Amino acid sequence: MKRWAAFLFIIFTLCLSMPSYGADIESRLKALEDTIQQQGETIKEQHKIINELREELNNKKPQETAGTVKEEAEKPKAQAASGLFGASALSNPNISLVLDTFVYSSNLTEEELENRSIPGFTTEGLENRKGFSLEAAELFLFAPVDPYFNLYATIPVTEEGVELEEAFFVTTSLPHGLQAKGGKFKSSFGRINSQHPHAWDFADIPLPYRAFMGGEGVIEKGAQVTFFPALPFYTLLGAEVLQGENEILFGEDAKSGPHAYTFFAKASFDLTDDSTILFGPSVMTGKTKTGSIEEDTEFEGDSRLYGFELTYKWKPSRGRNFTVQSEYLYRTQEGDLSAFDENGDALLDEDGEAVVDTLKRAQDGAYIQAVYGWDRWRLGARYDVLDLFKDEYQLSGEEQDFDGKPWRGTGMLEFHPTEFSRIKLQYNHDKSARNEETNHEWWLQFIMGIGAHAAHPF
Amino acid sequence: MNKYLLAVLMILLAATPSLAKVKVVTTLPWIGSIAKEIGRDNIEITTLIKPMQDPHFAEARPSMILAARKADILMYNGLELEIGYLPRIIESSNNPGIQPGRTGNLDCSQFITPMEKPSSFDRSMGDVHPLGNPHYHFSPKNILRVAEGMANALSGIDSGNADFYRSNLQLFKDRLAEKQRQWSSMPLKGKKYISYHKLFEYLAQENGFQILGYIEPKPGIPPSAGHIEEMIALIKKAKPNAIIATYVAGKKEAASLSLKTGARSVVLPHDVGATETAKDWFSLMDEVLKGLE
């Protein structure tokens, strides 16, 4: 009962108060307006005082900051997270664009360049055209995906269209010094293979790479695992499973499914505070089916490529540095070489059997290059050679003879106004075609990068 | 018998963590010096950048990646000073503990208030630092906060010794307060200087001196003949107290300007270890302020 009484009482009072509220609502509004006005004036006055105080403070500041350090340092404002790569935007990945354009000149004709193969190694000619050339405007995207992965993509835009050169993830949180990589990436075989062409010291790839892997090196779809043990000196061990589509080394249709495997080891130590050496062996093995060995033939068999890399770097001060880099490559191939006629049909012998030879190749090559840098200049030289120690080429058991050792000598002078722009002049004395003809090549190359500042590998 | 063995094993296992030193990897020498003040003998410090290397132009050497592989905590300057090599070192270290966002990744710039943060810029202005001037190590005010941040980070990683780190921080604070009294009594207020690189801005702000111009026209770009002429005119007109260079950048240019104008040139250590006498952060500050006097 009591509750009911209380309830009724409340309703009653509410009813009573309502009309009175409605009656003097205008006067109440007026009162409110007055209060607001008063408060506004107070705020104005306060602002004035604040400004005066601020000025006073500003005048005092120099003496004060030069004075003693306050015990309780005030907490600085939380800064925007800058992230691993420095940019503050979470919504966008880091983007950079590298322009690689050059002027090319040669004493040979366009046709001679196109057909300039390396007999005994590859039928692939040179892709360079005389005059102005645009290698690519390369788009790089990179950013952490989450606390477990970083993502990288390299998208060269050429006159022919857009390519997906690389797109891969790298793990960041595996234990025990392990790291995995997956997608499409440059193989870590050897040294120059995993570097981007615009980061190369010279405008073109060394001759042994061109002979064994083609002008761009091995870029494959696959997966990589590296193991980095915490030893007293730097040792990195790695293995890759690759689809095996490199046109020269494997060929696209060699086998369905992944059929190329890479193993590599890299070791390094500092000789002094200013100098470092890096070295290590690599091996790449896989099934091959390619038409690039001799004209009108197809080879099917097994390939194995061994490499050894050695780099020495000396960097005594901001302006000066000296690098010597060398790689030795050795490739074996064993399998069947089928011949075709002009129409692409299997060539038949007198008994109507397809002409198939067994091919056994064991060949090698090496390059050595040295670059000296001072202030904003770099001067470099390179020597490449094939058939250095081994030039076995057996067709059905019979050794084939190719004349001379293919070789090439290169000189380079580079000016880099800042680290974002480079202008390079390069001369190649190219004797790689095993004939009397020398290809005198000249390059004037411009490489410029804009956008996010990606860190350079060693 | 087995019980005894087990007991011995238990003791050994329990003892190992407290015996092992915290492995601290720092990019710059001064960071190592502050870390040493806080961590003393409890930590083992590896510094990636050698005192005579220019921190702007270092390279990710494999030995640095190896140090990062073994690190319990990585302490770095931040504000993009190490952008050219540190991301590579962190990623290639295969060490999850020092990845961004983990307790073992300490960006010292998170504790400071940066100066000269440009509101808009592009690279036509040279290799500018979009997050602000990264050379805050000459600022006692900011270093105090960095030291606090380090003490917290070390306590987080090695909580058993949190009290040790805290008491070392207090000792550091006391010493800094005493040093500050000495430093602020030096008559630098109102003095004018020309500098090679933007390196002493925090110090100028805190000690009330002025830097009128830079021999480097834009960060990272060496001066042209025209710019040198402008500098000569400026020096003759403004009569600065000194032309400042460091042992890693601008020594030659400062000397030649001094010869042409008669203004005094002074070569200062840019970081701990750049001279024999600048063996820790305090003596670095002593040497720099004395050189400016």
Short mmCIF file of N, CA and C in Angstrom, two decimals, chain A residues 62-63 65-77 79-80 82-88 147-148 150 152 170-179 226-236 268-270 272-278 313 315-318 375-376 417-420 449-458, chain B residues 50-54 56-66 69-70 76 79-80 83-88 90-97 99-100 102 107 109-114 117 123 126-127 131 140-141 144-145 148 170 173-174 176-177 180-181 183-185 189 196-197 205-208 216 220-222 248-249 252:
data_model
loop_
_atom_site.label_atom_id
_atom_site.label_comp_id
_atom_site.label_asym_id
_atom_site.label_seq_id
_atom_site.Cartn_x
_atom_site.Cartn_y
_atom_site.Cartn_z
N PRO A 62 63.79 30.93 -22.41
CA PRO A 62 65.21 30.72 -22.65
C PRO A 62 66.00 30.51 -21.37
N GLN A 63 65.74 31.40 -20.35
CA GLN A 63 66.50 31.25 -19.12
C GLN A 63 66.16 29.93 -18.44
N THR A 65 64.99 27.05 -19.66
CA THR A 65 65.49 25.81 -20.25
C THR A 65 66.98 25.68 -20.07
N ALA A 66 67.65 26.84 -20.01
CA ALA A 66 69.09 26.78 -19.79
C ALA A 66 69.39 26.43 -18.34
N GLY A 67 68.38 26.48 -17.51
CA GLY A 67 68.58 26.18 -16.10
C GLY A 67 68.64 24.69 -15.84
N THR A 68 68.28 24.28 -14.65
CA THR A 68 68.41 22.88 -14.30
C THR A 68 67.31 22.04 -14.95
N VAL A 69 67.60 20.81 -15.12
CA VAL A 69 66.61 19.88 -15.67
C VAL A 69 65.57 19.61 -14.61
N LYS A 70 64.32 19.66 -15.01
CA LYS A 70 63.27 19.37 -14.05
C LYS A 70 63.32 17.90 -13.67
N GLU A 71 63.07 17.65 -12.39
CA GLU A 71 63.12 16.27 -11.94
C GLU A 71 62.05 15.44 -12.63
N GLU A 72 60.85 15.99 -12.63
CA GLU A 72 59.75 15.26 -13.25
C GLU A 72 59.56 15.77 -14.68
N ALA A 73 60.25 15.15 -15.60
CA ALA A 73 60.10 15.59 -16.99
C ALA A 73 58.68 15.29 -17.44
N GLU A 74 58.07 16.28 -18.03
CA GLU A 74 56.69 16.05 -18.46
C GLU A 74 56.65 15.00 -19.58
N LYS A 75 55.60 14.26 -19.61
CA LYS A 75 55.49 13.20 -20.62
C LYS A 75 55.23 13.83 -22.00
N PRO A 76 56.06 13.49 -22.95
CA PRO A 76 55.80 14.03 -24.29
C PRO A 76 54.54 13.41 -24.88
N LYS A 77 53.98 14.16 -25.80
CA LYS A 77 52.78 13.65 -26.45
C LYS A 77 53.10 12.33 -27.17
N GLN A 79 53.64 10.01 -29.92
CA GLN A 79 53.85 10.29 -31.34
C GLN A 79 53.12 9.27 -32.19
N ALA A 80 52.83 9.68 -33.41
CA ALA A 80 52.24 8.74 -34.34
C ALA A 80 53.24 7.61 -34.54
N SER A 82 55.69 5.19 -36.02
CA SER A 82 56.42 5.40 -37.27
C SER A 82 56.66 4.10 -38.01
N GLY A 83 56.51 2.95 -37.34
CA GLY A 83 56.61 1.69 -38.05
C GLY A 83 58.02 1.34 -38.49
N LEU A 84 58.19 0.13 -38.93
CA LEU A 84 59.51 -0.38 -39.32
C LEU A 84 60.12 0.42 -40.45
N PHE A 85 59.31 0.84 -41.39
CA PHE A 85 59.85 1.49 -42.57
C PHE A 85 59.76 3.00 -42.49
N GLY A 86 59.34 3.53 -41.37
CA GLY A 86 59.43 4.96 -41.16
C GLY A 86 58.18 5.74 -41.52
N ALA A 87 57.37 5.27 -42.40
CA ALA A 87 56.21 6.05 -42.79
C ALA A 87 55.16 5.98 -41.70
N SER A 88 54.32 7.01 -41.63
CA SER A 88 53.38 7.03 -40.54
C SER A 88 51.99 6.57 -40.96
N PRO A 147 51.69 -8.45 -37.24
CA PRO A 147 52.93 -8.72 -36.51
C PRO A 147 53.69 -9.96 -36.98
N TYR A 148 53.17 -10.68 -37.95
CA TYR A 148 53.80 -11.94 -38.34
C TYR A 148 54.41 -11.95 -39.74
N ASN A 150 55.77 -9.54 -43.34
CA ASN A 150 55.99 -8.35 -44.16
C ASN A 150 55.70 -8.73 -45.61
N TYR A 152 56.12 -7.70 -49.77
CA TYR A 152 56.87 -6.93 -50.77
C TYR A 152 56.32 -7.24 -52.16
N VAL A 170 57.32 -12.33 -46.16
CA VAL A 170 58.43 -12.80 -45.34
C VAL A 170 57.92 -12.89 -43.92
N THR A 171 58.21 -13.98 -43.23
CA THR A 171 57.76 -14.09 -41.85
C THR A 171 58.68 -13.28 -40.94
N THR A 172 58.14 -12.82 -39.81
CA THR A 172 58.96 -12.04 -38.88
C THR A 172 58.97 -12.66 -37.49
N SER A 173 58.16 -13.67 -37.27
CA SER A 173 58.02 -14.14 -35.88
C SER A 173 58.32 -15.61 -35.66
N LEU A 174 59.01 -16.24 -36.61
CA LEU A 174 59.34 -17.65 -36.38
C LEU A 174 60.48 -17.74 -35.35
N PRO A 175 60.44 -18.77 -34.52
CA PRO A 175 61.49 -18.91 -33.49
C PRO A 175 62.76 -19.55 -34.05
N HIS A 176 63.77 -19.68 -33.21
CA HIS A 176 65.01 -20.41 -33.50
C HIS A 176 65.75 -19.91 -34.73
N GLY A 177 65.64 -18.64 -35.04
CA GLY A 177 66.39 -18.10 -36.17
C GLY A 177 65.88 -18.53 -37.52
N LEU A 178 64.63 -18.92 -37.59
CA LEU A 178 64.07 -19.35 -38.87
C LEU A 178 63.28 -18.22 -39.52
N GLN A 179 63.24 -18.23 -40.84
CA GLN A 179 62.42 -17.28 -41.57
C GLN A 179 61.92 -17.96 -42.85
N THR A 226 65.04 -19.89 -44.45
CA THR A 226 66.42 -19.66 -44.05
C THR A 226 66.56 -19.94 -42.56
N PHE A 227 67.76 -20.38 -42.21
CA PHE A 227 68.09 -20.64 -40.81
C PHE A 227 69.33 -19.82 -40.48
N PHE A 228 69.21 -19.02 -39.44
CA PHE A 228 70.28 -18.09 -39.07
C PHE A 228 70.71 -18.43 -37.64
N PRO A 229 71.66 -19.34 -37.46
CA PRO A 229 72.05 -19.73 -36.11
C PRO A 229 72.84 -18.61 -35.43
N ALA A 230 72.72 -18.54 -34.11
CA ALA A 230 73.43 -17.50 -33.36
C ALA A 230 74.86 -17.97 -33.06
N LEU A 231 75.67 -18.01 -34.09
CA LEU A 231 77.07 -18.44 -33.95
C LEU A 231 77.96 -17.21 -33.74
N PRO A 232 79.23 -17.42 -33.42
CA PRO A 232 80.12 -16.25 -33.25
C PRO A 232 80.33 -15.46 -34.54
N PHE A 233 80.13 -16.05 -35.67
CA PHE A 233 80.22 -15.27 -36.92
C PHE A 233 78.99 -15.52 -37.77
N TYR A 234 78.76 -14.63 -38.72
CA TYR A 234 77.54 -14.66 -39.53
C TYR A 234 77.49 -15.89 -40.42
N THR A 235 76.46 -16.70 -40.27
CA THR A 235 76.24 -17.85 -41.13
C THR A 235 74.75 -17.94 -41.44
N LEU A 236 74.41 -17.96 -42.68
CA LEU A 236 73.01 -18.08 -43.06
C LEU A 236 72.86 -19.30 -43.96
N SER A 268 80.00 -14.53 -43.22
CA SER A 268 80.62 -13.21 -43.31
C SER A 268 81.31 -12.87 -42.00
N PHE A 269 82.39 -12.16 -42.09
CA PHE A 269 82.94 -11.53 -40.89
C PHE A 269 83.64 -10.24 -41.25
N ASP A 270 83.80 -9.41 -40.23
CA ASP A 270 84.47 -8.13 -40.41
C ASP A 270 85.97 -8.32 -40.22
N THR A 272 88.11 -5.64 -40.34
CA THR A 272 88.39 -4.52 -39.46
C THR A 272 87.06 -3.79 -39.25
N ASP A 273 87.10 -2.65 -38.56
CA ASP A 273 85.89 -1.85 -38.39
C ASP A 273 85.33 -1.37 -39.72
N ASP A 274 86.20 -1.26 -40.72
CA ASP A 274 85.78 -0.69 -42.00
C ASP A 274 85.62 -1.72 -43.10
N SER A 275 86.04 -2.95 -42.88
CA SER A 275 86.02 -3.89 -44.00
C SER A 275 85.38 -5.21 -43.63
N THR A 276 84.68 -5.77 -44.60
CA THR A 276 83.88 -6.96 -44.39
C THR A 276 84.07 -7.91 -45.56
N ILE A 277 84.08 -9.21 -45.32
CA ILE A 277 83.97 -10.13 -46.43
C ILE A 277 82.74 -11.02 -46.26
N LEU A 278 82.18 -11.38 -47.39
CA LEU A 278 80.98 -12.22 -47.43
C LEU A 278 81.24 -13.28 -48.49
N LYS A 313 84.23 -5.64 -48.99
CA LYS A 313 83.84 -4.23 -48.97
C LYS A 313 84.68 -3.46 -47.98
N LYS A 315 84.91 0.44 -46.40
CA LYS A 315 84.20 1.71 -46.34
C LYS A 315 84.78 2.55 -45.21
N PRO A 316 85.92 3.19 -45.48
CA PRO A 316 86.62 3.87 -44.39
C PRO A 316 85.94 5.15 -43.93
N SER A 317 85.18 5.80 -44.78
CA SER A 317 84.55 7.05 -44.35
C SER A 317 83.33 7.32 -45.20
N ARG A 318 82.66 8.39 -44.86
CA ARG A 318 81.41 8.77 -45.53
C ARG A 318 81.59 8.82 -47.05
N ASP A 375 83.36 10.68 -52.85
CA ASP A 375 82.37 11.75 -52.89
C ASP A 375 81.10 11.29 -53.61
N ARG A 376 80.80 11.92 -54.74
CA ARG A 376 79.57 11.52 -55.44
C ARG A 376 79.87 10.74 -56.71
N PRO A 417 74.20 12.38 -57.83
CA PRO A 417 73.96 13.66 -57.13
C PRO A 417 73.50 13.46 -55.69
N THR A 418 72.58 12.53 -55.48
CA THR A 418 72.17 12.12 -54.14
C THR A 418 72.01 10.62 -54.20
N GLU A 419 71.62 10.01 -53.07
CA GLU A 419 71.45 8.55 -53.13
C GLU A 419 70.20 8.15 -53.91
N PHE A 420 69.42 9.13 -54.33
CA PHE A 420 68.18 8.80 -55.06
C PHE A 420 68.33 8.91 -56.57
N GLY A 449 64.93 7.38 -58.23
CA GLY A 449 63.89 6.79 -57.39
C GLY A 449 63.14 7.85 -56.60
N ILE A 450 61.84 7.68 -56.51
CA ILE A 450 61.04 8.57 -55.65
C ILE A 450 60.23 7.71 -54.70
N GLY A 451 59.79 8.33 -53.64
CA GLY A 451 58.90 7.63 -52.72
C GLY A 451 59.62 7.08 -51.51
N ALA A 452 59.01 6.09 -50.89
CA ALA A 452 59.51 5.55 -49.63
C ALA A 452 60.94 5.08 -49.80
N HIS A 453 61.70 5.24 -48.73
CA HIS A 453 63.12 4.97 -48.74
C HIS A 453 63.34 3.54 -48.23
N ALA A 454 63.41 2.58 -49.14
CA ALA A 454 63.63 1.20 -48.70
C ALA A 454 65.09 1.03 -48.31
N ALA A 455 65.32 0.20 -47.29
CA ALA A 455 66.69 -0.03 -46.85
C ALA A 455 67.45 -0.86 -47.88
N HIS A 456 68.75 -0.58 -48.00
CA HIS A 456 69.57 -1.30 -48.97
C HIS A 456 70.13 -2.55 -48.33
N PRO A 457 70.17 -3.64 -49.09
CA PRO A 457 70.84 -4.83 -48.56
C PRO A 457 72.35 -4.61 -48.63
N PHE A 458 73.12 -5.44 -47.93
CA PHE A 458 74.57 -5.29 -47.94
C PHE A 458 75.10 -5.57 -49.33
N LYS B 50 80.01 2.39 -35.72
CA LYS B 50 81.26 2.76 -35.04
C LYS B 50 81.34 4.28 -34.91
N PRO B 51 82.07 4.75 -33.88
CA PRO B 51 82.09 6.20 -33.61
C PRO B 51 82.50 7.05 -34.80
N MET B 52 83.35 6.52 -35.68
CA MET B 52 83.81 7.36 -36.78
C MET B 52 83.01 7.15 -38.06
N GLN B 53 81.89 6.43 -37.95
CA GLN B 53 81.02 6.26 -39.13
C GLN B 53 79.91 7.30 -39.08
N ASP B 54 79.53 7.77 -40.26
CA ASP B 54 78.44 8.72 -40.33
C ASP B 54 77.13 7.94 -40.24
N HIS B 56 74.26 8.58 -41.01
CA HIS B 56 73.35 8.72 -42.15
C HIS B 56 73.67 7.73 -43.26
N PHE B 57 74.96 7.34 -43.35
CA PHE B 57 75.40 6.61 -44.53
C PHE B 57 75.95 5.23 -44.21
N ALA B 58 75.47 4.63 -43.14
CA ALA B 58 75.95 3.29 -42.79
C ALA B 58 75.27 2.25 -43.67
N GLU B 59 75.75 1.01 -43.58
CA GLU B 59 75.23 -0.07 -44.39
C GLU B 59 74.93 -1.26 -43.49
N ALA B 60 73.94 -2.06 -43.87
CA ALA B 60 73.56 -3.22 -43.05
C ALA B 60 74.59 -4.34 -43.23
N ARG B 61 75.67 -4.30 -42.48
CA ARG B 61 76.68 -5.33 -42.62
C ARG B 61 76.21 -6.62 -41.95
N PRO B 62 76.62 -7.78 -42.49
CA PRO B 62 76.19 -9.04 -41.88
C PRO B 62 76.50 -9.13 -40.39
N SER B 63 77.63 -8.54 -39.96
CA SER B 63 77.96 -8.60 -38.53
C SER B 63 76.92 -7.86 -37.69
N MET B 64 76.31 -6.81 -38.25
CA MET B 64 75.25 -6.09 -37.53
C MET B 64 74.01 -6.98 -37.42
N ILE B 65 73.71 -7.69 -38.52
CA ILE B 65 72.54 -8.57 -38.53
C ILE B 65 72.73 -9.68 -37.50
N LEU B 66 73.97 -10.16 -37.39
CA LEU B 66 74.29 -11.21 -36.42
C LEU B 66 74.07 -10.70 -34.99
N ARG B 69 70.53 -10.62 -34.30
CA ARG B 69 70.02 -11.98 -34.11
C ARG B 69 70.08 -12.39 -32.65
N LYS B 70 71.16 -11.96 -31.97
CA LYS B 70 71.38 -12.40 -30.59
C LYS B 70 70.80 -11.44 -29.56
N TYR B 76 67.35 2.10 -30.68
CA TYR B 76 67.80 2.91 -31.81
C TYR B 76 67.30 4.35 -31.72
N LEU B 79 63.36 8.50 -35.71
CA LEU B 79 63.14 9.68 -36.56
C LEU B 79 63.78 9.48 -37.93
N GLU B 80 63.80 8.24 -38.38
CA GLU B 80 64.29 7.86 -39.72
C GLU B 80 65.78 8.04 -39.93
N ILE B 83 67.05 4.76 -41.30
CA ILE B 83 66.12 4.16 -42.26
C ILE B 83 66.84 3.40 -43.38
N GLY B 84 68.08 3.81 -43.69
CA GLY B 84 68.80 3.19 -44.81
C GLY B 84 69.27 1.77 -44.53
N TYR B 85 69.30 1.34 -43.28
CA TYR B 85 69.84 0.00 -43.00
C TYR B 85 69.11 -0.74 -41.89
N LEU B 86 68.49 -0.01 -40.95
CA LEU B 86 67.91 -0.70 -39.79
C LEU B 86 66.73 -1.63 -40.14
N PRO B 87 65.79 -1.22 -41.01
CA PRO B 87 64.71 -2.14 -41.33
C PRO B 87 65.23 -3.46 -41.88
N ARG B 88 66.29 -3.38 -42.69
CA ARG B 88 66.90 -4.58 -43.26
C ARG B 88 67.52 -5.43 -42.15
N ILE B 90 66.69 -5.50 -38.97
CA ILE B 90 65.64 -6.07 -38.13
C ILE B 90 64.98 -7.26 -38.82
N GLU B 91 64.65 -7.09 -40.10
CA GLU B 91 63.97 -8.19 -40.80
C GLU B 91 64.90 -9.38 -40.99
N SER B 92 66.15 -9.12 -41.36
CA SER B 92 67.07 -10.22 -41.65
C SER B 92 67.58 -10.90 -40.38
N SER B 93 67.30 -10.33 -39.21
CA SER B 93 67.85 -10.90 -37.98
C SER B 93 67.20 -12.23 -37.63
N ASN B 94 66.05 -12.54 -38.24
CA ASN B 94 65.28 -13.74 -37.89
C ASN B 94 65.04 -13.82 -36.37
N ASN B 95 64.95 -12.65 -35.72
CA ASN B 95 64.76 -12.58 -34.27
C ASN B 95 63.41 -11.92 -33.97
N PRO B 96 62.41 -12.74 -33.61
CA PRO B 96 61.06 -12.16 -33.42
C PRO B 96 61.01 -11.13 -32.29
N GLY B 97 61.89 -11.27 -31.29
CA GLY B 97 61.83 -10.41 -30.11
C GLY B 97 62.10 -8.94 -30.37
N GLN B 99 61.35 -7.33 -33.30
CA GLN B 99 60.52 -6.78 -34.37
C GLN B 99 59.69 -5.61 -33.83
N PRO B 100 59.31 -4.68 -34.70
CA PRO B 100 58.52 -3.52 -34.25
C PRO B 100 57.28 -3.99 -33.49
N ARG B 102 57.35 -5.20 -30.51
CA ARG B 102 57.72 -6.10 -29.41
C ARG B 102 58.48 -5.33 -28.34
N ASP B 107 62.49 2.29 -29.81
CA ASP B 107 62.75 3.50 -30.59
C ASP B 107 62.88 4.65 -29.57
N SER B 109 63.31 7.68 -29.84
CA SER B 109 62.69 8.96 -30.18
C SER B 109 61.25 9.04 -29.69
N GLN B 110 60.68 7.90 -29.28
CA GLN B 110 59.29 7.95 -28.79
C GLN B 110 59.18 8.73 -27.49
N PHE B 111 60.32 8.94 -26.80
CA PHE B 111 60.27 9.63 -25.51
C PHE B 111 60.54 11.13 -25.63
N ILE B 112 60.86 11.58 -26.82
CA ILE B 112 61.30 12.98 -26.94
C ILE B 112 60.29 13.81 -27.73
N THR B 113 60.48 15.12 -27.67
CA THR B 113 59.66 16.02 -28.47
C THR B 113 60.52 16.51 -29.62
N PRO B 114 60.23 16.06 -30.85
CA PRO B 114 61.13 16.43 -31.95
C PRO B 114 61.01 17.90 -32.35
N LYS B 117 59.95 19.58 -37.19
CA LYS B 117 59.18 18.62 -37.97
C LYS B 117 58.55 19.40 -39.12
N ARG B 123 61.84 15.77 -51.72
CA ARG B 123 63.27 15.50 -51.69
C ARG B 123 64.08 16.52 -52.47
N GLY B 126 66.60 18.04 -50.40
CA GLY B 126 67.68 17.20 -49.90
C GLY B 126 67.11 16.06 -49.09
N ASP B 127 68.02 15.35 -48.41
CA ASP B 127 67.59 14.18 -47.66
C ASP B 127 67.04 14.62 -46.31
N LEU B 131 60.20 13.34 -39.96
CA LEU B 131 59.65 13.25 -38.61
C LEU B 131 60.29 14.25 -37.67
N PRO B 140 69.97 17.52 -23.12
CA PRO B 140 69.86 16.87 -21.80
C PRO B 140 68.41 16.60 -21.40
N LYS B 141 67.54 17.56 -21.75
CA LYS B 141 66.13 17.41 -21.40
C LYS B 141 65.55 16.13 -22.01
N LEU B 144 67.18 12.80 -20.68
CA LEU B 144 66.62 12.38 -19.39
C LEU B 144 65.41 11.46 -19.62
N ARG B 145 64.58 11.86 -20.55
CA ARG B 145 63.38 11.04 -20.84
C ARG B 145 63.76 9.71 -21.48
N GLU B 148 64.85 7.41 -18.85
CA GLU B 148 63.68 6.86 -18.14
C GLU B 148 63.05 5.74 -18.96
N GLN B 170 68.10 6.81 -11.02
CA GLN B 170 68.14 7.91 -10.06
C GLN B 170 69.54 8.51 -9.99
N LYS B 173 70.05 10.60 -13.01
CA LYS B 173 69.32 11.87 -12.91
C LYS B 173 70.07 12.86 -12.02
N ASP B 174 70.58 12.35 -10.89
CA ASP B 174 71.30 13.22 -9.97
C ASP B 174 72.54 13.80 -10.64
N LEU B 176 73.07 14.11 -13.80
CA LEU B 176 72.68 15.00 -14.90
C LEU B 176 72.31 16.38 -14.35
N ALA B 177 71.58 16.39 -13.22
CA ALA B 177 71.17 17.66 -12.64
C ALA B 177 72.39 18.49 -12.24
N GLN B 180 74.09 19.67 -15.38
CA GLN B 180 73.31 20.72 -16.02
C GLN B 180 73.62 22.09 -15.41
N ARG B 181 73.81 22.10 -14.10
CA ARG B 181 74.14 23.36 -13.43
C ARG B 181 75.46 23.90 -13.99
N TRP B 183 76.82 23.05 -16.98
CA TRP B 183 76.67 23.37 -18.40
C TRP B 183 75.95 24.70 -18.62
N SER B 184 74.89 24.92 -17.80
CA SER B 184 74.09 26.13 -18.04
C SER B 184 74.82 27.39 -17.57
N SER B 185 75.87 27.19 -16.79
CA SER B 185 76.63 28.37 -16.37
C SER B 185 77.65 28.78 -17.44
N LYS B 189 74.99 31.81 -24.18
CA LYS B 189 73.76 32.49 -24.53
C LYS B 189 74.04 33.66 -25.48
N TYR B 196 78.22 22.84 -40.22
CA TYR B 196 78.21 22.10 -41.48
C TYR B 196 76.86 21.42 -41.67
N HIS B 197 76.47 20.62 -40.69
CA HIS B 197 75.23 19.86 -40.78
C HIS B 197 74.28 20.34 -39.68
N GLN B 205 68.82 25.43 -28.82
CA GLN B 205 67.55 25.82 -28.19
C GLN B 205 67.66 25.82 -26.67
N GLU B 206 68.33 24.78 -26.15
CA GLU B 206 68.37 24.66 -24.70
C GLU B 206 69.40 25.60 -24.07
N ASN B 207 70.44 25.95 -24.82
CA ASN B 207 71.47 26.81 -24.24
C ASN B 207 71.44 28.24 -24.76
N GLY B 208 70.44 28.54 -25.57
CA GLY B 208 70.22 29.92 -25.98
C GLY B 208 71.24 30.49 -26.94
N GLU B 216 76.46 22.90 -45.52
CA GLU B 216 75.69 21.99 -46.37
C GLU B 216 74.42 22.74 -46.76
N GLY B 220 72.69 16.47 -46.54
CA GLY B 220 73.22 15.39 -47.37
C GLY B 220 73.81 15.83 -48.68
N ILE B 221 73.69 17.11 -49.03
CA ILE B 221 74.20 17.58 -50.32
C ILE B 221 75.40 18.50 -50.08
N PRO B 222 76.56 18.15 -50.65
CA PRO B 222 77.75 18.98 -50.43
C PRO B 222 77.59 20.36 -51.04
N VAL B 248 83.45 13.60 -38.75
CA VAL B 248 83.00 12.79 -39.88
C VAL B 248 82.49 13.63 -41.04
N ALA B 249 82.16 14.89 -40.83
CA ALA B 249 81.61 15.68 -41.93
C ALA B 249 81.97 17.15 -41.83
N LYS B 252 87.02 19.70 -43.71
CA LYS B 252 87.78 20.37 -44.77
C LYS B 252 87.12 21.71 -45.13
#
